[in-house]
mmCIF file of C-alpha atoms in Angstrom:
data_model
loop_
_atom_site.group_PDB
_atom_site.id
_atom_site.type_symbol
_atom_site.label_atom_id
_atom_site.label_comp_id
_atom_site.label_asym_id
_atom_site.label_seq_id
_atom_site.Cartn_x
_atom_site.Cartn_y
_atom_site.Cartn_z
ATOM 1 C CA MET A 1 0.000 0.000 0.000
ATOM 2 C CA LYS A 2 1.162 3.499 -0.739
ATOM 3 C CA PRO A 3 1.840 5.434 2.433
ATOM 4 C CA SER A 4 -0.086 8.646 2.839
ATOM 5 C CA VAL A 5 1.198 11.780 4.510
ATOM 6 C CA THR A 6 -1.874 12.184 6.663
ATOM 7 C CA PRO A 7 -3.268 9.051 8.238
ATOM 8 C CA PRO A 8 -6.952 8.640 7.375
ATOM 9 C CA SER A 9 -8.147 8.704 10.952
ATOM 10 C CA ALA A 10 -5.944 11.598 12.024
ATOM 11 C CA SER A 11 -9.001 13.774 11.535
ATOM 12 C CA ASP A 12 -10.611 12.088 14.530
ATOM 13 C CA SER A 13 -7.883 13.457 16.731
ATOM 14 C CA ASP A 14 -7.997 16.873 15.071
ATOM 15 C CA LEU A 15 -11.746 17.071 15.317
ATOM 16 C CA GLN A 16 -11.626 16.188 18.993
ATOM 17 C CA LEU A 17 -9.120 18.975 19.568
ATOM 18 C CA VAL A 18 -11.095 21.480 17.488
ATOM 19 C CA GLU A 19 -14.293 20.756 19.384
ATOM 20 C CA ARG A 20 -12.465 21.023 22.643
ATOM 21 C CA THR A 21 -10.995 24.374 21.601
ATOM 22 C CA ASN A 22 -14.384 25.672 20.536
ATOM 23 C CA ALA A 23 -15.683 24.686 23.949
ATOM 24 C CA GLY A 24 -13.119 27.051 25.452
ATOM 25 C CA ASP A 25 -10.112 24.830 26.117
ATOM 26 C CA GLN A 26 -7.142 26.634 24.586
ATOM 27 C CA ARG A 27 -4.766 23.810 25.493
ATOM 28 C CA ALA A 28 -6.334 21.725 22.764
ATOM 29 C CA PHE A 29 -5.500 24.367 20.172
ATOM 30 C CA GLU A 30 -1.897 24.445 21.347
ATOM 31 C CA LEU A 31 -1.615 20.748 20.538
ATOM 32 C CA LEU A 32 -2.828 21.495 17.032
ATOM 33 C CA VAL A 33 -0.195 24.235 16.742
ATOM 34 C CA ILE A 34 2.562 21.845 17.824
ATOM 35 C CA LYS A 35 1.299 19.144 15.507
ATOM 36 C CA TYR A 36 1.173 21.261 12.359
ATOM 37 C CA GLN A 37 3.825 23.886 13.010
ATOM 38 C CA ARG A 38 6.577 22.114 11.102
ATOM 39 C CA ARG A 39 4.431 21.512 8.026
ATOM 40 C CA ILE A 40 3.153 25.070 8.011
ATOM 41 C CA GLU A 41 6.639 26.499 8.431
ATOM 42 C CA ARG A 42 7.889 24.362 5.586
ATOM 43 C CA LEU A 43 5.034 25.463 3.374
ATOM 44 C CA ILE A 44 5.559 29.143 4.107
ATOM 45 C CA ALA A 45 9.310 28.844 3.711
ATOM 46 C CA ARG A 46 8.689 27.744 0.123
ATOM 47 C CA MET A 47 6.733 30.893 -0.582
ATOM 48 C CA VAL A 48 8.718 33.724 0.968
ATOM 49 C CA ARG A 49 12.308 34.801 0.636
ATOM 50 C CA ASP A 50 12.631 36.534 3.936
ATOM 51 C CA THR A 51 13.552 33.994 6.627
ATOM 52 C CA ASP A 52 12.368 36.293 9.371
ATOM 53 C CA GLN A 53 8.927 36.331 7.831
ATOM 54 C CA VAL A 54 8.389 32.592 8.166
ATOM 55 C CA GLN A 55 7.823 32.643 11.898
ATOM 56 C CA ASP A 56 5.573 35.716 11.743
ATOM 57 C CA ILE A 57 3.440 34.283 8.947
ATOM 58 C CA ALA A 58 3.225 30.896 10.649
ATOM 59 C CA GLN A 59 2.115 32.603 13.829
ATOM 60 C CA GLU A 60 -0.418 34.722 11.971
ATOM 61 C CA THR A 61 -1.704 31.578 10.262
ATOM 62 C CA PHE A 62 -2.478 29.916 13.562
ATOM 63 C CA ILE A 63 -4.043 33.065 15.010
ATOM 64 C CA ARG A 64 -6.331 33.340 11.982
ATOM 65 C CA ALA A 65 -7.167 29.672 12.273
ATOM 66 C CA TYR A 66 -8.044 30.127 15.929
ATOM 67 C CA ARG A 67 -10.336 33.036 15.152
ATOM 68 C CA ALA A 68 -12.095 31.112 12.408
ATOM 69 C CA LEU A 69 -12.094 27.766 14.162
ATOM 70 C CA HIS A 70 -15.824 27.850 14.850
ATOM 71 C CA GLN A 71 -16.318 27.820 11.070
ATOM 72 C CA PHE A 72 -14.449 24.544 10.678
ATOM 73 C CA ARG A 73 -17.094 21.880 10.220
ATOM 74 C CA GLY A 74 -14.907 18.852 9.879
ATOM 75 C CA GLU A 75 -16.060 18.296 6.298
ATOM 76 C CA ALA A 76 -12.439 18.478 5.135
ATOM 77 C CA GLN A 77 -9.220 17.453 6.809
ATOM 78 C CA PHE A 78 -8.098 20.021 9.338
ATOM 79 C CA TYR A 79 -4.747 20.365 7.607
ATOM 80 C CA THR A 80 -6.438 21.082 4.281
ATOM 81 C CA TRP A 81 -8.284 23.926 5.947
ATOM 82 C CA LEU A 82 -5.144 25.165 7.707
ATOM 83 C CA TYR A 83 -3.131 24.901 4.510
ATOM 84 C CA ARG A 84 -5.460 27.325 2.745
ATOM 85 C CA ILE A 85 -5.229 29.787 5.599
ATOM 86 C CA ALA A 86 -1.430 29.559 5.532
ATOM 87 C CA VAL A 87 -1.243 30.142 1.783
ATOM 88 C CA ASN A 88 -3.612 33.109 1.972
ATOM 89 C CA THR A 89 -1.750 34.562 4.921
ATOM 90 C CA ALA A 90 1.569 34.221 3.117
ATOM 91 C CA LYS A 91 0.175 35.826 -0.043
ATOM 92 C CA LYS A 92 -1.246 38.705 1.937
ATOM 93 C CA ALA A 93 2.059 39.207 3.736
ATOM 94 C CA LEU A 94 3.858 39.284 0.415
ATOM 95 C CA LEU A 95 1.419 41.795 -0.989
ATOM 96 C CA ASP A 96 1.838 43.902 2.088
ATOM 97 C CA MET A 97 5.556 43.906 1.524
ATOM 98 C CA LYS A 98 4.921 44.945 -2.083
ATOM 99 C CA ARG A 99 6.763 41.933 -3.292
ATOM 100 C CA ASN A 100 5.848 39.269 -5.729
ATOM 101 C CA PRO A 101 5.294 35.834 -4.253
ATOM 102 C CA VAL A 102 8.220 33.566 -4.819
ATOM 103 C CA VAL A 103 6.851 30.101 -5.300
ATOM 104 C CA THR A 104 9.334 27.347 -5.894
ATOM 105 C CA ASP A 105 8.809 24.647 -8.472
ATOM 106 C CA SER A 106 8.024 22.059 -5.846
ATOM 107 C CA ALA A 107 5.371 24.259 -4.288
ATOM 108 C CA LEU A 108 3.800 24.788 -7.699
ATOM 109 C CA ARG A 109 3.809 21.069 -8.333
ATOM 110 C CA ASN A 110 2.154 20.351 -5.031
ATOM 111 C CA GLN A 111 -0.915 22.465 -4.637
ATOM 112 C CA SER A 112 -2.691 19.549 -3.016
ATOM 113 C CA ASP A 113 -2.309 19.477 0.744
ATOM 114 C CA GLU A 114 -1.740 15.747 0.711
ATOM 115 C CA ASP A 115 1.225 15.997 -1.567
ATOM 116 C CA GLU A 116 2.657 19.166 -0.184
ATOM 117 C CA THR A 117 4.759 17.531 2.461
ATOM 118 C CA SER A 118 6.006 14.668 0.349
ATOM 119 C CA ALA A 119 7.496 16.794 -2.381
ATOM 120 C CA PRO A 120 10.533 15.208 -3.938
ATOM 121 C CA GLY A 121 12.179 18.582 -4.467
ATOM 122 C CA GLN A 122 15.711 18.665 -3.165
ATOM 123 C CA GLU A 123 16.134 22.433 -3.220
ATOM 124 C CA LEU A 124 16.547 24.211 0.058
ATOM 125 C CA THR A 125 13.644 26.189 1.367
ATOM 126 C CA THR A 126 14.139 29.597 2.933
ATOM 127 C CA ASP A 127 14.706 28.200 6.383
ATOM 128 C CA GLU A 128 16.959 25.341 5.371
ATOM 129 C CA THR A 129 20.697 25.409 5.748
ATOM 130 C CA PRO A 130 23.160 22.593 5.228
ATOM 131 C CA GLU A 131 23.128 22.155 9.001
ATOM 132 C CA THR A 132 19.359 21.795 9.241
ATOM 133 C CA VAL A 133 19.365 19.375 6.321
ATOM 134 C CA LEU A 134 21.996 17.281 8.058
ATOM 135 C CA ALA A 135 20.026 17.410 11.301
ATOM 136 C CA ALA A 136 16.926 16.221 9.479
ATOM 137 C CA GLN A 137 18.855 13.343 7.958
ATOM 138 C CA GLU A 138 20.078 12.347 11.405
ATOM 139 C CA ILE A 139 16.549 12.329 12.763
ATOM 140 C CA ALA A 140 15.288 10.249 9.860
ATOM 141 C CA GLN A 141 18.140 7.754 10.318
ATOM 142 C CA ALA A 142 17.483 7.552 14.049
ATOM 143 C CA VAL A 143 13.799 6.847 13.467
ATOM 144 C CA ASN A 144 14.575 4.173 10.908
ATOM 145 C CA ALA A 145 17.197 2.552 13.136
ATOM 146 C CA ALA A 146 14.764 2.567 16.063
ATOM 147 C CA MET A 147 12.111 0.967 13.893
ATOM 148 C CA GLN A 148 14.476 -1.813 12.893
ATOM 149 C CA ALA A 149 15.371 -2.454 16.514
ATOM 150 C CA LEU A 150 11.749 -2.775 17.630
ATOM 151 C CA PRO A 151 10.264 -6.164 18.478
ATOM 152 C CA GLU A 152 8.184 -7.451 15.596
ATOM 153 C CA GLU A 153 4.787 -6.912 17.251
ATOM 154 C CA LEU A 154 5.603 -3.297 18.140
ATOM 155 C CA ARG A 155 6.968 -2.529 14.698
ATOM 156 C CA GLN A 156 3.945 -4.046 13.036
ATOM 157 C CA ALA A 157 1.506 -2.157 15.262
ATOM 158 C CA VAL A 158 3.104 1.250 14.758
ATOM 159 C CA THR A 159 3.524 0.651 11.027
ATOM 160 C CA LEU A 160 -0.136 -0.247 10.600
ATOM 161 C CA ARG A 161 -1.095 2.844 12.553
ATOM 162 C CA GLU A 162 1.299 5.531 11.350
ATOM 163 C CA ILE A 163 1.961 4.460 7.785
ATOM 164 C CA GLU A 164 -1.128 2.515 6.792
ATOM 165 C CA GLY A 165 -3.450 4.645 8.900
ATOM 166 C CA LEU A 166 -5.497 1.776 10.317
ATOM 167 C CA SER A 167 -7.661 2.297 13.378
ATOM 168 C CA TYR A 168 -7.003 0.442 16.605
ATOM 169 C CA GLU A 169 -9.936 -1.847 15.837
ATOM 170 C CA GLU A 170 -8.551 -2.722 12.424
ATOM 171 C CA ILE A 171 -5.087 -3.317 13.821
ATOM 172 C CA ALA A 172 -6.538 -5.514 16.560
ATOM 173 C CA ALA A 173 -8.310 -7.577 13.923
ATOM 174 C CA ALA A 174 -5.195 -7.792 11.769
ATOM 175 C CA MET A 175 -2.925 -8.757 14.646
ATOM 176 C CA GLU A 176 -5.537 -10.885 16.405
ATOM 177 C CA CYS A 177 -5.147 -9.199 19.758
ATOM 178 C CA PRO A 178 -7.288 -6.974 22.001
ATOM 179 C CA ILE A 179 -7.571 -3.250 21.284
ATOM 180 C CA GLY A 180 -5.922 -2.474 24.626
ATOM 181 C CA THR A 181 -2.879 -4.438 23.514
ATOM 182 C CA VAL A 182 -2.761 -2.478 20.265
ATOM 183 C CA ARG A 183 -2.867 0.798 22.168
ATOM 184 C CA SER A 184 -0.087 -0.383 24.474
ATOM 185 C CA ARG A 185 2.104 -1.650 21.630
ATOM 186 C CA ILE A 186 1.815 1.587 19.670
ATOM 187 C CA PHE A 187 2.632 3.591 22.773
ATOM 188 C CA ARG A 188 5.680 1.444 23.560
ATOM 189 C CA ALA A 189 6.882 1.718 19.985
ATOM 190 C CA ARG A 190 6.578 5.495 20.072
ATOM 191 C CA GLU A 191 8.426 5.656 23.342
ATOM 192 C CA ALA A 192 11.249 3.487 22.019
ATOM 193 C CA ILE A 193 11.636 5.591 18.861
ATOM 194 C CA SER A 194 11.353 8.854 20.812
ATOM 195 C CA ALA A 195 14.157 7.702 23.123
ATOM 196 C CA ARG A 196 16.455 7.545 20.106
ATOM 197 C CA VAL A 197 15.400 10.910 18.723
ATOM 198 C CA LYS A 198 15.531 12.851 21.978
ATOM 199 C CA PRO A 199 19.346 13.095 22.262
ATOM 200 C CA LEU A 200 19.525 14.397 18.707
ATOM 201 C CA LEU A 201 17.026 17.120 19.442
ATOM 202 C CA GLU A 202 18.904 18.067 22.575
ATOM 203 C CA ASN A 203 22.082 18.413 20.569
ATOM 204 C CA GLN A 204 20.401 20.351 17.805
ATOM 205 C CA THR A 205 18.359 22.725 19.921
ATOM 206 C CA GLY A 206 20.721 22.982 22.855
ATOM 207 C CA LYS A 207 17.941 22.428 25.351
ATOM 208 C CA ARG A 208 16.933 19.422 27.393
ATOM 209 C CA TRP A 209 14.180 17.163 26.010
ATOM 210 C CA MET B 1 4.167 4.924 41.454
ATOM 211 C CA LYS B 2 4.927 8.271 39.851
ATOM 212 C CA GLN B 3 6.618 6.449 37.010
ATOM 213 C CA ASP B 4 3.446 4.444 36.390
ATOM 214 C CA LEU B 5 1.342 7.599 36.390
ATOM 215 C CA ASN B 6 3.746 9.205 33.970
ATOM 216 C CA GLN B 7 3.594 6.224 31.638
ATOM 217 C CA SER B 8 -0.181 6.200 31.852
ATOM 218 C CA GLN B 9 -0.344 9.886 30.967
ATOM 219 C CA LYS B 10 1.967 9.379 28.020
ATOM 220 C CA GLU B 11 -0.098 6.447 26.828
ATOM 221 C CA GLN B 12 -3.155 8.697 26.934
ATOM 222 C CA LEU B 13 -1.352 11.249 24.775
ATOM 223 C CA SER B 14 -0.414 8.491 22.367
ATOM 224 C CA ALA B 15 -4.059 7.453 22.103
ATOM 225 C CA LEU B 16 -5.118 11.096 21.701
ATOM 226 C CA ALA B 17 -2.663 11.448 18.824
ATOM 227 C CA ASP B 18 -4.497 8.582 17.143
ATOM 228 C CA GLY B 19 -7.943 9.987 17.872
ATOM 229 C CA GLN B 20 -8.630 6.890 19.959
ATOM 230 C CA LEU B 21 -8.764 8.363 23.437
ATOM 231 C CA ALA B 22 -12.045 8.057 25.303
ATOM 232 C CA ALA B 23 -13.808 11.399 25.590
ATOM 233 C CA GLY B 24 -13.750 11.222 29.357
ATOM 234 C CA ASP B 25 -9.935 11.035 29.389
ATOM 235 C CA ILE B 26 -9.252 13.984 27.107
ATOM 236 C CA GLY B 27 -9.277 16.504 29.947
ATOM 237 C CA ALA B 28 -6.583 14.598 31.833
ATOM 238 C CA ALA B 29 -4.516 14.183 28.669
ATOM 239 C CA LEU B 30 -4.710 17.914 27.930
ATOM 240 C CA ALA B 31 -3.690 18.716 31.482
ATOM 241 C CA PHE B 32 -0.592 16.569 31.055
ATOM 242 C CA ALA B 33 0.090 18.070 27.634
ATOM 243 C CA ASP B 34 0.097 21.490 29.264
ATOM 244 C CA SER B 35 3.268 20.565 31.161
ATOM 245 C CA ASP B 36 6.721 20.776 29.590
ATOM 246 C CA GLU B 37 7.104 17.024 29.600
ATOM 247 C CA GLY B 38 3.669 16.462 28.131
ATOM 248 C CA ARG B 39 4.234 19.032 25.412
ATOM 249 C CA GLN B 40 7.578 17.528 24.461
ATOM 250 C CA THR B 41 6.066 14.063 24.436
ATOM 251 C CA TRP B 42 3.306 15.227 22.088
ATOM 252 C CA GLN B 43 5.870 16.947 19.877
ATOM 253 C CA LEU B 44 8.029 13.824 19.721
ATOM 254 C CA TYR B 45 5.088 11.571 18.873
ATOM 255 C CA GLN B 46 4.063 13.909 16.056
ATOM 256 C CA LEU B 47 7.626 14.121 14.773
ATOM 257 C CA VAL B 48 8.012 10.323 14.813
ATOM 258 C CA GLY B 49 4.719 9.856 12.964
ATOM 259 C CA ASP B 50 5.595 12.480 10.353
ATOM 260 C CA VAL B 51 9.050 11.021 9.746
ATOM 261 C CA LEU B 52 7.606 7.529 9.329
ATOM 262 C CA ARG B 53 5.202 8.845 6.719
ATOM 263 C CA SER B 54 7.565 11.273 5.026
ATOM 264 C CA PRO B 55 11.309 11.742 5.655
ATOM 265 C CA GLU B 56 10.839 15.277 4.296
ATOM 266 C CA LEU B 57 9.416 16.226 7.662
ATOM 267 C CA ALA B 58 12.368 14.943 9.646
ATOM 268 C CA HIS B 59 13.189 18.276 11.195
ATOM 269 C CA HIS B 60 12.230 19.819 14.443
ATOM 270 C CA ALA B 61 10.377 23.101 14.593
ATOM 271 C CA GLN B 62 12.627 25.942 13.548
ATOM 272 C CA HIS B 63 10.871 28.640 15.532
ATOM 273 C CA ASP B 64 9.010 29.021 18.761
ATOM 274 C CA VAL B 65 5.688 29.716 17.141
ATOM 275 C CA LEU B 66 3.719 28.425 20.101
ATOM 276 C CA SER B 67 4.908 31.151 22.470
ATOM 277 C CA GLY B 68 3.956 33.806 19.957
ATOM 278 C CA VAL B 69 0.560 32.243 19.416
ATOM 279 C CA ARG B 70 0.015 32.010 23.163
ATOM 280 C CA ALA B 71 0.934 35.640 23.697
ATOM 281 C CA GLN B 72 -1.388 36.720 20.921
ATOM 282 C CA LEU B 73 -4.247 34.537 22.126
ATOM 283 C CA ALA B 74 -3.883 35.985 25.601
ATOM 284 C CA ARG B 75 -4.951 39.290 24.083
ATOM 285 C CA GLU B 76 -7.805 37.712 22.131
ATOM 286 C CA PRO B 77 -11.321 37.514 23.487
ATOM 287 C CA ARG B 78 -11.614 33.826 24.067
ATOM 288 C CA PRO B 79 -14.700 31.745 24.607
ATOM 289 C CA GLN B 80 -15.400 30.894 28.197
ATOM 290 C CA LEU B 81 -14.948 27.308 29.226
ATOM 291 C CA GLN B 82 -18.415 25.913 28.901
ATOM 292 C CA PRO B 83 -19.061 22.870 31.073
ATOM 293 C CA MET B 84 -22.286 22.186 29.217
ATOM 294 C CA ALA B 85 -20.540 22.298 25.871
ATOM 295 C CA LEU B 86 -17.817 20.006 27.126
ATOM 296 C CA GLN B 87 -20.428 17.611 28.451
ATOM 297 C CA ALA B 88 -22.167 17.680 25.106
ATOM 298 C CA ILE B 89 -18.888 16.890 23.362
ATOM 299 C CA THR B 90 -18.200 14.111 25.812
ATOM 300 C CA ALA B 91 -21.636 12.657 25.309
ATOM 301 C CA ALA B 92 -21.407 12.968 21.545
ATOM 302 C CA GLN B 93 -18.024 11.306 21.455
ATOM 303 C CA GLY B 94 -19.134 8.557 23.780
ATOM 304 C CA VAL B 95 -21.642 7.232 21.299
ATOM 305 C CA ASP B 96 -21.305 6.298 17.681
ATOM 306 C CA ARG B 97 -21.520 9.288 15.396
ATOM 307 C CA ALA B 98 -24.355 9.478 12.942
ATOM 308 C CA ALA B 99 -23.442 9.264 9.279
ATOM 309 C CA ASN B 100 -24.452 12.885 8.812
ATOM 310 C CA GLY B 101 -23.026 13.945 12.153
ATOM 311 C CA SER B 102 -20.362 16.073 10.597
ATOM 312 C CA VAL B 103 -22.805 18.062 8.468
ATOM 313 C CA PHE B 104 -23.622 21.209 10.364
ATOM 314 C CA ARG B 105 -26.901 21.977 8.627
ATOM 315 C CA TRP B 106 -28.305 18.700 9.901
ATOM 316 C CA LYS B 107 -27.417 19.740 13.418
ATOM 317 C CA VAL B 108 -29.158 23.085 12.880
ATOM 318 C CA ALA B 109 -32.217 21.309 11.499
ATOM 319 C CA ALA B 110 -32.217 18.919 14.441
ATOM 320 C CA GLY B 111 -31.950 21.830 16.846
ATOM 321 C CA VAL B 112 -34.842 23.690 15.234
ATOM 322 C CA ALA B 113 -36.942 20.531 15.198
ATOM 323 C CA SER B 114 -36.207 19.949 18.889
ATOM 324 C CA VAL B 115 -37.221 23.492 19.812
ATOM 325 C CA ALA B 116 -40.405 23.196 17.739
ATOM 326 C CA ALA B 117 -41.282 19.892 19.381
ATOM 327 C CA VAL B 118 -40.758 21.290 22.865
ATOM 328 C CA ALA B 119 -42.823 24.366 21.998
ATOM 329 C CA ALA B 120 -45.655 22.232 20.607
ATOM 330 C CA LEU B 121 -45.670 19.977 23.655
ATOM 331 C CA GLY B 122 -45.592 22.965 25.978
ATOM 332 C CA TRP B 123 -48.433 24.653 24.123
ATOM 333 C CA SER B 124 -50.613 21.571 24.133
ATOM 334 C CA SER B 125 -49.950 20.873 27.808
ATOM 335 C CA MET B 126 -50.750 24.490 28.624
ATOM 336 C CA LEU B 127 -54.062 24.220 26.805
ATOM 337 C CA GLY B 128 -54.823 20.906 28.390
ATOM 338 C CA SER B 129 -53.996 21.981 31.906
ATOM 339 C CA GLY B 130 -57.295 23.856 32.239
ATOM 340 C CA SER B 131 -55.703 27.202 32.794
ATOM 341 C CA ALA B 132 -57.948 29.153 30.443
ATOM 342 C CA PRO B 133 -56.850 32.498 29.115
ATOM 343 C CA ALA B 134 -57.886 35.546 31.066
ATOM 344 C CA GLY B 135 -60.588 36.569 28.581
ATOM 345 C CA ILE B 136 -62.367 33.263 28.854
ATOM 346 C CA GLU B 137 -62.067 33.409 32.594
ATOM 347 C CA LEU B 138 -63.849 36.773 32.650
ATOM 348 C CA VAL B 139 -66.687 35.464 30.532
ATOM 349 C CA GLN B 140 -67.043 32.478 32.753
ATOM 350 C CA ASN B 141 -67.144 34.701 35.820
ATOM 351 C CA GLY B 142 -69.791 36.921 34.233
ATOM 352 C CA ALA B 143 -72.047 34.044 33.323
ATOM 353 C CA PRO B 144 -72.220 31.683 36.183
ATOM 354 C CA GLN B 145 -72.363 28.155 35.069
ATOM 355 C CA GLN B 146 -75.555 26.288 35.548
ATOM 356 C CA SER B 147 -75.192 22.729 36.298
ATOM 357 C CA VAL B 148 -77.157 20.843 33.691
ATOM 358 C CA PRO B 149 -78.295 17.498 34.885
ATOM 359 C CA THR B 150 -76.744 14.857 32.757
ATOM 360 C CA GLU B 151 -79.171 12.376 31.437
ATOM 361 C CA ILE B 152 -77.722 9.162 30.265
ATOM 362 C CA VAL B 153 -80.077 6.818 28.499
ATOM 363 C CA ALA B 154 -79.399 3.167 28.304
ATOM 364 C CA MET B 155 -80.479 1.808 24.975
ATOM 365 C CA GLN B 156 -80.770 -1.770 24.024
ATOM 366 C CA SER B 157 -81.735 -2.642 20.480
ATOM 367 C CA GLY B 158 -82.944 -6.091 21.344
ATOM 368 C CA PRO B 159 -82.757 -8.850 23.841
ATOM 369 C CA GLY B 160 -79.246 -10.071 24.176
ATOM 370 C CA ALA B 161 -77.785 -7.059 22.315
ATOM 371 C CA PRO B 162 -75.138 -5.020 24.105
ATOM 372 C CA VAL B 163 -76.358 -2.009 26.064
ATOM 373 C CA MET B 164 -75.190 1.318 24.687
ATOM 374 C CA LEU B 165 -75.174 4.384 26.880
ATOM 375 C CA ARG B 166 -76.382 7.452 24.984
ATOM 376 C CA ASP B 167 -76.122 11.053 26.018
ATOM 377 C CA PRO B 168 -79.036 13.026 24.516
ATOM 378 C CA ARG B 169 -76.985 16.199 24.373
ATOM 379 C CA LEU B 170 -74.344 14.460 22.343
ATOM 380 C CA ASP B 171 -77.022 13.111 20.013
ATOM 381 C CA GLU B 172 -78.421 16.620 19.523
ATOM 382 C CA LEU B 173 -75.011 17.979 18.810
ATOM 383 C CA LEU B 174 -74.282 15.301 16.257
ATOM 384 C CA ALA B 175 -77.678 15.840 14.609
ATOM 385 C CA ALA B 176 -77.056 19.575 14.343
ATOM 386 C CA HIS B 177 -73.641 19.037 12.840
ATOM 387 C CA ARG B 178 -74.306 16.041 10.730
ATOM 388 C CA GLN B 179 -72.023 17.257 7.986
ATOM 389 C CA TYR B 180 -69.107 16.731 10.356
ATOM 390 C CA SER B 181 -70.288 13.435 11.635
ATOM 391 C CA SER B 182 -67.847 11.435 9.582
ATOM 392 C CA VAL B 183 -64.825 13.187 10.861
ATOM 393 C CA ALA B 184 -62.205 10.519 10.874
ATOM 394 C CA ALA B 185 -58.781 10.297 12.264
ATOM 395 C CA LEU B 186 -57.853 12.633 9.468
ATOM 396 C CA GLN B 187 -59.398 15.445 11.537
ATOM 397 C CA MET B 188 -61.320 16.713 8.532
ATOM 398 C CA PRO B 189 -64.662 15.940 6.922
ATOM 399 C CA ALA B 190 -64.376 12.783 4.944
ATOM 400 C CA ASN B 191 -67.804 11.939 3.714
ATOM 401 C CA PHE B 192 -66.313 10.024 0.856
ATOM 402 C CA LEU B 193 -65.031 7.471 3.297
ATOM 403 C CA ARG B 194 -67.206 4.519 4.200
ATOM 404 C CA ASN B 195 -66.912 2.337 7.165
ATOM 405 C CA ALA B 196 -65.895 -1.161 6.395
ATOM 406 C CA GLY B 197 -67.147 -4.089 8.379
ATOM 407 C CA PHE B 198 -67.332 -7.822 8.359
ATOM 408 C CA SER B 199 -71.124 -7.993 8.007
ATOM 409 C CA ASP B 200 -72.651 -10.323 5.474
ATOM 410 C CA THR B 201 -72.590 -8.660 2.043
ATOM 411 C CA SER B 202 -76.024 -10.059 1.193
ATOM 412 C CA VAL B 203 -77.608 -7.965 3.924
ATOM 413 C CA ARG B 204 -78.188 -4.453 2.714
ATOM 414 C CA HIS B 205 -79.724 -1.688 4.742
#
């Protein structure tokens, strides 16, 4: 099966967080910010030249999303909705600066939100430096190495969840085990992989994780 | 003990990331996510998931967008925490969603229908409770009611036939309004309707 960037049931989590935010719990929105910040930054970095603008536009994107969150009906993926806000915010910022939008080839090729993050383009975005590219490669290698080191049942569970996008029920049926076991296996797999990634992030960011 | 609690909280975050956390546990998961450790755990889980799906996303966040968003939101008028709304969400997430549950206009239609139903029930119960409007009350006070003796006549068409109790006033009323006498369950005149019975077809009246 072809892996998708956004797991099919990710919207359940997003919708839960959106509803919670609309009910007045701002902590739920902060989880959405953390979840999508990297994708939004990457998207914006493909559109603007000014590195300093990326953070401001990303921030403005999330503020606009928060203000309009009550209009989100869950009929589309949350990221699709957020993607449009980010693009519009970036365009407006560029117009405000009286500049023409600089859209890279890869961004032009990937107008769809699903494909946006899996662009094969190798060119550096605004925010990317050789150091950040190297850091990203290290993280990817650490994740892959951690996956290979996982016990078979943990690797299978997290693969079915994260890459194939199956629900816990479907994974339980596929692996012939209770749903509680699926939940536990996925959690343990995430913890094991995170343990390998943490030291890298500490080195890269200079703060304790 | 604390270690177990910590693991349990992280497992809840993991389930929340998959949209598989029970609605009743979301509050606890969000409380944990509000701590530094919880936030970092959430961030790591998202990073791991993204990297597994696309190595392109194998980079940590370049900027501290969250702090900026927080500072800005602190200046925003924010909706008050609504216990009722949270309960409604909890209840809605506790049961299976309807197929059209995500379509907002259906929710609006359901809401309007609910209000209309409550209004109709309230109106009918108000009418049925005997509390007549003030105008009617005045008329009733002005014209004191006379108690009319009720005369019930027992009629029997023949020996062995069932006894039918007849109220002469009701008979008069029906005779005076014969055109409405075939009001059926339709609540409208339906003279074109005939009663059907199991009587012998050879007997004609």
